[in-house]
CSV table of C-alpha atoms and ligand atoms in Angstrom, one decimal:
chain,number,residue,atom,x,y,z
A,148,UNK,CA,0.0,0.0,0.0
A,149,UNK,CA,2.8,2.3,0.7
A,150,UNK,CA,4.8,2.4,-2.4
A,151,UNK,CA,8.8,4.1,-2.4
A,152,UNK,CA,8.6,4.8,1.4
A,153,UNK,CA,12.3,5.0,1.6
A,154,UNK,CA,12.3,7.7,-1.0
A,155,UNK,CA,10.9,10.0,1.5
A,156,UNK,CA,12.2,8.5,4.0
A,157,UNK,CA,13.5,11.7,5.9
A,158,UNK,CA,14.7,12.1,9.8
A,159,UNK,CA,12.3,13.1,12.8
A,160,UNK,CA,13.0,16.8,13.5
A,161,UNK,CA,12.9,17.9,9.6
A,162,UNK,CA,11.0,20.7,8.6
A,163,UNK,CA,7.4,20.3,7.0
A,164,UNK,CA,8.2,22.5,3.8
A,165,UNK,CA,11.1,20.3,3.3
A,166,UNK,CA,9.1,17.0,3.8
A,167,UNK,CA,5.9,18.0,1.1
A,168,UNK,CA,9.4,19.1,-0.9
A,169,UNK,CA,11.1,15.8,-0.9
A,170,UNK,CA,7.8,14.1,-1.6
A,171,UNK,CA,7.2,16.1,-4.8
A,172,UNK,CA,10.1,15.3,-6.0
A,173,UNK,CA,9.8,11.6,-4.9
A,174,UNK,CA,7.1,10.6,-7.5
A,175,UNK,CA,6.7,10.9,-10.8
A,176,UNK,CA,3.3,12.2,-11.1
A,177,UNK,CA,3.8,14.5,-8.2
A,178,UNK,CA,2.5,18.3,-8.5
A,179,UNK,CA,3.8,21.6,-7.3
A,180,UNK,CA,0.0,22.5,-6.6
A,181,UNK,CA,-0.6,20.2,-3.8
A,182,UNK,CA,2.6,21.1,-2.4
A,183,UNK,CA,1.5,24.5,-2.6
A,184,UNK,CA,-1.4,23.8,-1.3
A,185,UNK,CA,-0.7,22.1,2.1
A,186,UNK,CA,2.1,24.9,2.9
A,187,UNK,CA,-1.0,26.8,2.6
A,188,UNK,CA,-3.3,24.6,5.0
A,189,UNK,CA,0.2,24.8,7.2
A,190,UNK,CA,-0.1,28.6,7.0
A,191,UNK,CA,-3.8,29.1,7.9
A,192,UNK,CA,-3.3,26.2,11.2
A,193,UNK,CA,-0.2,28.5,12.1
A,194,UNK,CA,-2.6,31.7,12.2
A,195,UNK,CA,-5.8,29.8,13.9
A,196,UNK,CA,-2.9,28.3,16.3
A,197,UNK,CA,-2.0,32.1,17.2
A,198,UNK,CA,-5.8,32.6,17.7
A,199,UNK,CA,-6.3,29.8,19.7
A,200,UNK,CA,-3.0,30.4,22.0
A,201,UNK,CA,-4.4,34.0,22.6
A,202,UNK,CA,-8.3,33.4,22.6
A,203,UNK,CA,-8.8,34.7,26.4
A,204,UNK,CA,-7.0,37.4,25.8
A,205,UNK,CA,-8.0,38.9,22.8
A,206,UNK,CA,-11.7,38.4,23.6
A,207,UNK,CA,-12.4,36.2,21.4
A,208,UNK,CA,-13.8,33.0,23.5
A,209,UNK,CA,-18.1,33.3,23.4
A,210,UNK,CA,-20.8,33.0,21.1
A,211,UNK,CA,-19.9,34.9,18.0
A,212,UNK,CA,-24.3,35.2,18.2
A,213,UNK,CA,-25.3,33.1,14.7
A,214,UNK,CA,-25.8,30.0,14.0
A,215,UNK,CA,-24.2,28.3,11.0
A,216,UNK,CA,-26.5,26.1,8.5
A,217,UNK,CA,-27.2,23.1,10.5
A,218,UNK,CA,-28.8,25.3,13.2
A,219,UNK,CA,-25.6,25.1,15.5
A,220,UNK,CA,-24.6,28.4,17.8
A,221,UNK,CA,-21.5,29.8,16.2
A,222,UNK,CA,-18.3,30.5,18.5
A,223,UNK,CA,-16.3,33.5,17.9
A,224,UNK,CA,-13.3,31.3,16.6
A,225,UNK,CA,-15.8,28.8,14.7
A,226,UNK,CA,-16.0,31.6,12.4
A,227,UNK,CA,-12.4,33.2,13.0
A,228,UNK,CA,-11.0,30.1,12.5
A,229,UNK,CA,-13.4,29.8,8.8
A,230,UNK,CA,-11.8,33.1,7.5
A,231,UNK,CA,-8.7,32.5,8.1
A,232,UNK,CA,-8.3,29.2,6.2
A,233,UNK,CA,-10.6,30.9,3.7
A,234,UNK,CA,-7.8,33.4,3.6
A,235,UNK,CA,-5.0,31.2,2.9
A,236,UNK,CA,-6.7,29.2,0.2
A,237,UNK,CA,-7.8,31.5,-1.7
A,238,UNK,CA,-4.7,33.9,-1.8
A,239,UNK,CA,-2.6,30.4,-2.1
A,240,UNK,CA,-4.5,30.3,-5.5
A,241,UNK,CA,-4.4,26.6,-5.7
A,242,UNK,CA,-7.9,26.0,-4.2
A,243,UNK,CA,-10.9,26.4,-6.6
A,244,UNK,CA,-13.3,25.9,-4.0
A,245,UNK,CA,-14.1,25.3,-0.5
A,246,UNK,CA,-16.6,24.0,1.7
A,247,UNK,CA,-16.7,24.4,5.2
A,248,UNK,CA,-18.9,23.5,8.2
A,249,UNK,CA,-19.6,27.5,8.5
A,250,UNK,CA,-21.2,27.5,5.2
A,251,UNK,CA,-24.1,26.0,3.0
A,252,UNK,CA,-22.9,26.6,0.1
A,253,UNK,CA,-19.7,26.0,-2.0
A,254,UNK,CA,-17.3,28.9,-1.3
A,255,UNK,CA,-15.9,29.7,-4.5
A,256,UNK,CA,-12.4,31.4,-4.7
A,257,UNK,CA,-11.9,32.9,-8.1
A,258,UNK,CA,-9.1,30.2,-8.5
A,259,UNK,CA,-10.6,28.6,-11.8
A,260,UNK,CA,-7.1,27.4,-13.0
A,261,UNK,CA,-6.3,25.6,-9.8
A,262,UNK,CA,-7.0,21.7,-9.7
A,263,UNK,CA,-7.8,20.9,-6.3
A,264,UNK,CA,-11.3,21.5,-4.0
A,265,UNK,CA,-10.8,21.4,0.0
A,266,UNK,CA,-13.0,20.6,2.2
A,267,UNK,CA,-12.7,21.9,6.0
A,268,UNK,CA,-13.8,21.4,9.5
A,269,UNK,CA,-12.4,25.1,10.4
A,270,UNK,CA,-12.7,24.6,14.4
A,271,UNK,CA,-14.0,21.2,15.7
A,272,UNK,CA,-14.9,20.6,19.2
A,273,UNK,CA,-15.9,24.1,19.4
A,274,UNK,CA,-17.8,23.3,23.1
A,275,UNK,CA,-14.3,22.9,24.3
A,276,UNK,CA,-12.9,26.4,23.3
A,277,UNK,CA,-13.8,28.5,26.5
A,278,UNK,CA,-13.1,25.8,28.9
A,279,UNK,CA,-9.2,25.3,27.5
A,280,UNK,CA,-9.6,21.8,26.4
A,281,UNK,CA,-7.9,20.5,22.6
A,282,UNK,CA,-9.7,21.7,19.8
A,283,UNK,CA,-8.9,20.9,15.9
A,284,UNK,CA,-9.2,21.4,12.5
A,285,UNK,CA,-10.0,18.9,9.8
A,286,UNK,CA,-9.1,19.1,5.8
A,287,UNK,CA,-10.1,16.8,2.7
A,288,UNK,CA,-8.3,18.1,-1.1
A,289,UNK,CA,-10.1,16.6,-4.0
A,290,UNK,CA,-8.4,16.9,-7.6
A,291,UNK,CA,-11.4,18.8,-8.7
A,292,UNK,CA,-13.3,16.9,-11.8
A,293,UNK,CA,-15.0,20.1,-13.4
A,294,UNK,CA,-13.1,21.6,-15.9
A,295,UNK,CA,-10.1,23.6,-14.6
A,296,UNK,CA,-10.5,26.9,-16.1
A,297,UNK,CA,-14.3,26.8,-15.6
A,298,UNK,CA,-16.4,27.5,-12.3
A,299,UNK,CA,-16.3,25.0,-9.5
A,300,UNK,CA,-19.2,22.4,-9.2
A,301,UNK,CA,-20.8,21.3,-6.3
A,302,UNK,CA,-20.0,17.4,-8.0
A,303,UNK,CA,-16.5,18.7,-7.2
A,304,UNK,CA,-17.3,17.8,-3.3
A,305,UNK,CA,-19.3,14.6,-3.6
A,306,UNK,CA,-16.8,12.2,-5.5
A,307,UNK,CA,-16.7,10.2,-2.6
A,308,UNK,CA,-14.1,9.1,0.1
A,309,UNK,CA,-12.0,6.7,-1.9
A,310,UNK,CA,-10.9,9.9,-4.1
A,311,UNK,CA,-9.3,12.1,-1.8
A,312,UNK,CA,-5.8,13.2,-2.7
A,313,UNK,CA,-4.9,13.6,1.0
A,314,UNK,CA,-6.6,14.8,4.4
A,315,UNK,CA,-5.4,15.9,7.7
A,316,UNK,CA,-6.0,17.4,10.8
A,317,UNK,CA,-4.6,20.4,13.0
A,318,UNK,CA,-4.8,19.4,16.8
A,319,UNK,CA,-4.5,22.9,19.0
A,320,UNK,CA,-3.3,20.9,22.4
A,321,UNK,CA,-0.7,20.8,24.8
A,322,UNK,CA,1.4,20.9,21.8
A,323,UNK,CA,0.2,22.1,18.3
A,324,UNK,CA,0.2,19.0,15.7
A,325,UNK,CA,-0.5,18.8,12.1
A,326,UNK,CA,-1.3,15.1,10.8
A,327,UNK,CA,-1.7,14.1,7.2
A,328,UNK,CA,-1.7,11.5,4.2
A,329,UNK,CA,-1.7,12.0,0.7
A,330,UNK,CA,-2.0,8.0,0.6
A,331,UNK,CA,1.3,6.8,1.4
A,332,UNK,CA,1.5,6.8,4.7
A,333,UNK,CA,0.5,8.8,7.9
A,334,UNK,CA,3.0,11.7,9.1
A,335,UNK,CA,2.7,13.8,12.1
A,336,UNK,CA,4.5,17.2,12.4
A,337,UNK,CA,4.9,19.4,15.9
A,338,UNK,CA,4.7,23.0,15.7
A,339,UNK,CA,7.7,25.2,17.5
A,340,UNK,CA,6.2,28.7,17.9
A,341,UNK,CA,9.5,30.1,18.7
A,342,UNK,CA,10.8,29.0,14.8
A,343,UNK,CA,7.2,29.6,13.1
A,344,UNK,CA,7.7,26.3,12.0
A,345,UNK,CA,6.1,22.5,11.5
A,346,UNK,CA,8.6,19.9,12.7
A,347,UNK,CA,8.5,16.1,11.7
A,348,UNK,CA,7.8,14.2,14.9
A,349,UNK,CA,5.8,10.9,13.8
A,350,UNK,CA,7.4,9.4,11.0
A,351,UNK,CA,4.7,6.4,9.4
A,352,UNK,CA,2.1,6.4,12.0
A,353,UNK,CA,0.7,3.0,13.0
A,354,UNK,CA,-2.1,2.6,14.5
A,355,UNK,CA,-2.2,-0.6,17.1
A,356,UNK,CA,-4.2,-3.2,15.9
A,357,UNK,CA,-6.3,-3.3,19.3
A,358,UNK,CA,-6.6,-0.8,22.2
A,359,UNK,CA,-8.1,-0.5,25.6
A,360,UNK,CA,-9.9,3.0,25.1
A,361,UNK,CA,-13.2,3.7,24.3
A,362,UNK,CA,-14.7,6.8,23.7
A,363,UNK,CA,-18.3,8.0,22.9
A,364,UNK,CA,-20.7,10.4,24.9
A,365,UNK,CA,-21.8,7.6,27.2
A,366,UNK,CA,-24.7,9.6,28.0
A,367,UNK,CA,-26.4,8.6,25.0
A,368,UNK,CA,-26.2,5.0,25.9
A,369,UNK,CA,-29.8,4.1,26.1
A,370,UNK,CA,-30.1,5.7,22.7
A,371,UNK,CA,-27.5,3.6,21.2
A,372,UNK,CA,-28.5,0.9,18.4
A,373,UNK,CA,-28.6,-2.5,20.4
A,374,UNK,CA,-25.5,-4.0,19.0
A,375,UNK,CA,-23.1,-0.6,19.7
A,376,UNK,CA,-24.8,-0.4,23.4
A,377,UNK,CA,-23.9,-3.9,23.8
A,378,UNK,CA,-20.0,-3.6,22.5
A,379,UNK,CA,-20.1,-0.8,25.4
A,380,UNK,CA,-21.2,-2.5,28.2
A,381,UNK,CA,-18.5,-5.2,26.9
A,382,UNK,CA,-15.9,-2.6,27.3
A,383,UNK,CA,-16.8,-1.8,30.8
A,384,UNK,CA,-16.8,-5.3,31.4
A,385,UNK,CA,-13.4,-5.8,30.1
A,386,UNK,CA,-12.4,-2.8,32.2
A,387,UNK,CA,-11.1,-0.6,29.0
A,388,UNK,CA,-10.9,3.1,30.0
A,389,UNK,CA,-13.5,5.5,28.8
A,390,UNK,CA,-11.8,8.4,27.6
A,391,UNK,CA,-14.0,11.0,25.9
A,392,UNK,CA,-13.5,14.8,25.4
A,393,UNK,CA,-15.7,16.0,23.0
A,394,UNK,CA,-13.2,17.5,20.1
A,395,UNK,CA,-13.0,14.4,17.8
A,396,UNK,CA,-10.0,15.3,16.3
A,397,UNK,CA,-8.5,14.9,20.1
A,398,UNK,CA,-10.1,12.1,20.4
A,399,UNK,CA,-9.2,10.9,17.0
A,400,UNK,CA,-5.4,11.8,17.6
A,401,UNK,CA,-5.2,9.7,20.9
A,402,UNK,CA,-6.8,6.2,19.9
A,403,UNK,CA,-4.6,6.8,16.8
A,404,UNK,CA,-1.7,6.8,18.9
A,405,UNK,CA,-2.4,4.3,21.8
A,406,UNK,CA,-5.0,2.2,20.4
A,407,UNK,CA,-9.0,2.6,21.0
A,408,UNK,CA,-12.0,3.5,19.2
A,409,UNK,CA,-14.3,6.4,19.1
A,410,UNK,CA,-17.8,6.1,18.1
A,411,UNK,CA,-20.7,8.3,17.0
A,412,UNK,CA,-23.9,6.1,16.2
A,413,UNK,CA,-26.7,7.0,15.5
A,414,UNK,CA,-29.2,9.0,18.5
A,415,UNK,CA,-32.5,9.8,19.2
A,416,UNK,CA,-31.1,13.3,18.3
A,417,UNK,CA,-29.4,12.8,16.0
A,418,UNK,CA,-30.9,9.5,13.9
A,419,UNK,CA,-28.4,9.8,11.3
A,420,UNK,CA,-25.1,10.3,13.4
A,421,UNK,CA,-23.7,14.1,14.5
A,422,UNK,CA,-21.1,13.9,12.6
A,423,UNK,CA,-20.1,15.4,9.3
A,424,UNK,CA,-18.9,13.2,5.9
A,425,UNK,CA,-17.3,15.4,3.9
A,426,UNK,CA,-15.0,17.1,6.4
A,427,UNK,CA,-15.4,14.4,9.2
A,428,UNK,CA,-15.5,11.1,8.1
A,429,UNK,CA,-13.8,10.9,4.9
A,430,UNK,CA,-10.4,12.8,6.3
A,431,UNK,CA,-10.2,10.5,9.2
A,432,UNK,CA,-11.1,7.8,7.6
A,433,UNK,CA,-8.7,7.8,4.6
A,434,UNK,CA,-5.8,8.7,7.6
A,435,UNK,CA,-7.2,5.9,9.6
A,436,UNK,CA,-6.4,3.4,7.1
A,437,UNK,CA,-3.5,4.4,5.8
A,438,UNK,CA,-2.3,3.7,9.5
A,439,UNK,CA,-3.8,0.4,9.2
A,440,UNK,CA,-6.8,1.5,11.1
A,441,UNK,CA,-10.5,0.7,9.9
A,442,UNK,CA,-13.5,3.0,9.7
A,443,UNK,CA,-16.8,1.7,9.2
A,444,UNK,CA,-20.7,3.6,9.3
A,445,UNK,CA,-21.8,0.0,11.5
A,446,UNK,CA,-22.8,-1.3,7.9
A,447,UNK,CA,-19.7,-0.4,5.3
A,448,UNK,CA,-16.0,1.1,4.7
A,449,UNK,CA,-16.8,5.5,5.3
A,450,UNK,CA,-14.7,5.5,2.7
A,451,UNK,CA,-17.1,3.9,0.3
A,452,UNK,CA,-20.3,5.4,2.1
A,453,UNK,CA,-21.9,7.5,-1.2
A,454,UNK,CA,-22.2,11.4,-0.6
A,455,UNK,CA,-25.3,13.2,-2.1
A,456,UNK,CA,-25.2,16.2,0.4
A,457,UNK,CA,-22.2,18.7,1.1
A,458,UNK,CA,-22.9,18.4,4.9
A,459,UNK,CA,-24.2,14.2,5.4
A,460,UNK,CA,-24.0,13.7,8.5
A,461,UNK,CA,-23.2,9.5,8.7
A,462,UNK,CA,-22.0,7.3,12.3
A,463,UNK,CA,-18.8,6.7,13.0
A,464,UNK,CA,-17.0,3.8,14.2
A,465,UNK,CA,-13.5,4.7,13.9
A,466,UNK,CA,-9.5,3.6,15.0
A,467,UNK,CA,-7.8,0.0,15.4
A,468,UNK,CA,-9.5,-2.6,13.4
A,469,UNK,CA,-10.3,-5.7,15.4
A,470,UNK,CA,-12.3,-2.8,18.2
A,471,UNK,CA,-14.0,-1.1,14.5
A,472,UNK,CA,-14.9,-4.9,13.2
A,473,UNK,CA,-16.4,-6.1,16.9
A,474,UNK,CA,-18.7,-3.0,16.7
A,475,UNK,CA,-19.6,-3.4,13.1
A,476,UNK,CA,-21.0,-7.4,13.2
A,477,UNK,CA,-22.4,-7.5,9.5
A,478,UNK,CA,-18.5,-6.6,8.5
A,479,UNK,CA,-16.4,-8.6,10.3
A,480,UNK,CA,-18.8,-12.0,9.9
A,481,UNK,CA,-17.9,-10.4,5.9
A,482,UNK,CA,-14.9,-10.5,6.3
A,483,UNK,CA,-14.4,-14.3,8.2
A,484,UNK,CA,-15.9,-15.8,5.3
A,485,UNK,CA,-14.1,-14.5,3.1
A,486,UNK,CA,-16.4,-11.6,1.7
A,487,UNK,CA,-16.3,-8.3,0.9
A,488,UNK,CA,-14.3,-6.7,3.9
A,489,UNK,CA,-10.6,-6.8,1.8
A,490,UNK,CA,-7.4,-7.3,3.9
A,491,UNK,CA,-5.6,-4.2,4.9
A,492,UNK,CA,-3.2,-4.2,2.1
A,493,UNK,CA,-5.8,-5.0,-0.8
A,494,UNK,CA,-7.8,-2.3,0.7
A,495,UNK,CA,-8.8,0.8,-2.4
A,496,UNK,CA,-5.9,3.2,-1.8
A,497,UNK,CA,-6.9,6.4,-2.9
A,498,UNK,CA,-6.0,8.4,-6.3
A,499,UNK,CA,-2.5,10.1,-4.9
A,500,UNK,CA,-1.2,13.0,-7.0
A,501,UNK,CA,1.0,15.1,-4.6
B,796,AHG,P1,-17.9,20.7,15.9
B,796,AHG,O1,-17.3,21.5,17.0
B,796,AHG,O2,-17.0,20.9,14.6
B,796,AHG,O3,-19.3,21.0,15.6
B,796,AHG,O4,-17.8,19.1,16.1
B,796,AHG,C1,-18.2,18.7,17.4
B,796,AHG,C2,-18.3,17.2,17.2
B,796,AHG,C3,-17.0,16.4,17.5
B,796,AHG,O5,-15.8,17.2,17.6
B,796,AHG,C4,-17.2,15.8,18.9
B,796,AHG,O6,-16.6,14.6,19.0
B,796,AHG,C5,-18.7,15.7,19.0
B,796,AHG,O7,-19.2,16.7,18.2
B,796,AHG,C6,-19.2,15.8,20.3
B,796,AHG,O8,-20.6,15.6,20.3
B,796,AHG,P2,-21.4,15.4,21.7
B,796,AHG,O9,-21.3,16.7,22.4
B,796,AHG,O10,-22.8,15.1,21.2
B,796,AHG,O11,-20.8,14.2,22.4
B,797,MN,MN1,-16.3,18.9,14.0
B,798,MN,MN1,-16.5,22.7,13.6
């Protein structure tokens, strides 16, 4: 699955320019533009991260007093956090569109020669922003299939999981991370505010096969589907820790790295799952399994979960794969007889062009 790893195979402490560098010139299909692009998704975290640091200062913790599409109160740096990446994508010029969590609609840029859409979670976990708890940002870049030199289509956005170029997430905790794949691999970078810079840190991420976390808003329990109720009370039988703060990409980020799962099914809220496809489910997802992770909806791969609506919500069962299979029965009984559920390595791995 991951093809010429030596190639980029670079020392912990390099910088993150010089990383996406080395990778362009790595492969032979590899493009300046998504280069360009992720130093500009590197910029805008490094400006939100600034925000973020500052946010109780600067007076800019609260309700910003709307509320986005999906009826949601907006925070102040919800919609801080939405300009700024706006910002950088559009002045980047290699972003024709963008669609964010802040927005109905497409958000087009005026970049009709660029090739790539992105698709963003500006500020996830916003409940934790006032109370000083890890909050995130989550990013999805599609090769856009409209013609490039003509408007951006909505189509642009729903092409579906298995054709992301490469997705990642900002994590704004004890130490300021930026995580990503373009499909070969998993790569985590630390940021040292002193140098203004993104530092290699987590060279090939793996994710443990099995874990001993779980984390889910328990309080939803008794409005769990039977089967995902049941896998928790097996947990707290087993004696797994719950560990559950509310921003997924926090979440996300430590079952990634110790082992665990994080679900989201479906509630008597929410009958459909909370959380987000395009700039949820998709982005972790495709980094989930290129660190040998699995991601299912209960019932299939996200990955291969069809899209029809820029903000779908869909549930999520997501991190090491035997925890994602227990939880998702009609998969892993697939996959023990030898059905649909593919082996790790034979798994779809998404068009790359970096
Ligand atoms: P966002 O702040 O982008 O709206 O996302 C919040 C999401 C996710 O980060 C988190 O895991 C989940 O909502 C928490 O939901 P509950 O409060 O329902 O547990
Ligand atoms: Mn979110
Ligand atoms: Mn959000």
């Amino acid at each position: 699955m991951i093809e010429n790893q030596d190639k980029i195979a670079l020392p912990v402490g390099v910088t993150l320019d010089r990383f996406i560098k080395r990778n362009e010139d790595a492969f032979p299909f590899a493009t300046g533009e998504l280069s360009q692009l992720l130093r500009d998704v590197a910029l805008a975290a490094k400006i939100v991260n600034r925000e973020v640091n500052r946010a109780g200062l600067a007076g800019v913790t609260g309700l910003f007093g709307a509320e986005n599409g999906h009826g949601e109160s907006q925070q102040k740096l919800d919609v801080i956090a939405h300009i700024r990446f706006l910002r950088a994508l559009r002045n980047g010029g290699e972003a024709a569109a963008v669609v964010s969590e802040e927005e109905d609609e497409v958000l087009v840029t005026g970049n009709e020669g660029a090739k790539y859409v992105v698709a963003i979670d500006p500020l996830d976990g916003s409940s934790n922003i006032d109370v000083n708890v890890s909050i995130g940002t989550i990013f999805s870049i599609y090769r856009r299939i409209s013609p490039i030199g003509t408007p951006p289509a909505m189509e642009d956005f729903l092409q579906g999981g298995n054709r992301q170029v490469a997705a990642g997430y900002v994590l704004y905790g004890t130490s300021t991370m930026l995580v990503y794949t373009t499909g070969r691999g998993v790569y985590g970078f630390t940021y040292d505010a002193s140098l203004g810079e993104f530092f290699l840190s987590h060279k090939q991420i793996t994710t443990p096969g099995t874990g001993s976390i779980y984390s889910c808003n328990e309080g939803n329990l008794n409005d769990f589907p039977d089967t995902v109720r049941s896998y928790v009370e097996a947990c707290r039988s087993r004696r797994y820790s719950a560990r559950y703060i509310g921003s997924l990409v926090g979440d996300f980020h430590r079952n990634l790295l110790k082992g665990g799962i994080y679900l989201y099914p479906p509630t008597a809220r929410a009958p459909n799952g909370k959380l987000r496809l395009l700039y949820e489910c998709y982005p972790l997802a495709f980094l989930v399994e290129q660190a040998g992770g699995m991601a299912t909806d209960g019932t299939m791969r996200i990955m291969d979960l069809p899209i029809r609506l820029l903000h779908q919500r869909a549930p999520l069962y997501i991190g090491s794969r035997e925890m994602v299979l227990e939880v998702s029965p009609a998969l892993s009984d697939a996959e023990h007889s030898g059905g649909p559920m593919l082996q790790k390595a034979e798994l779809p791995v998404s068009t790359a062009i970096s």
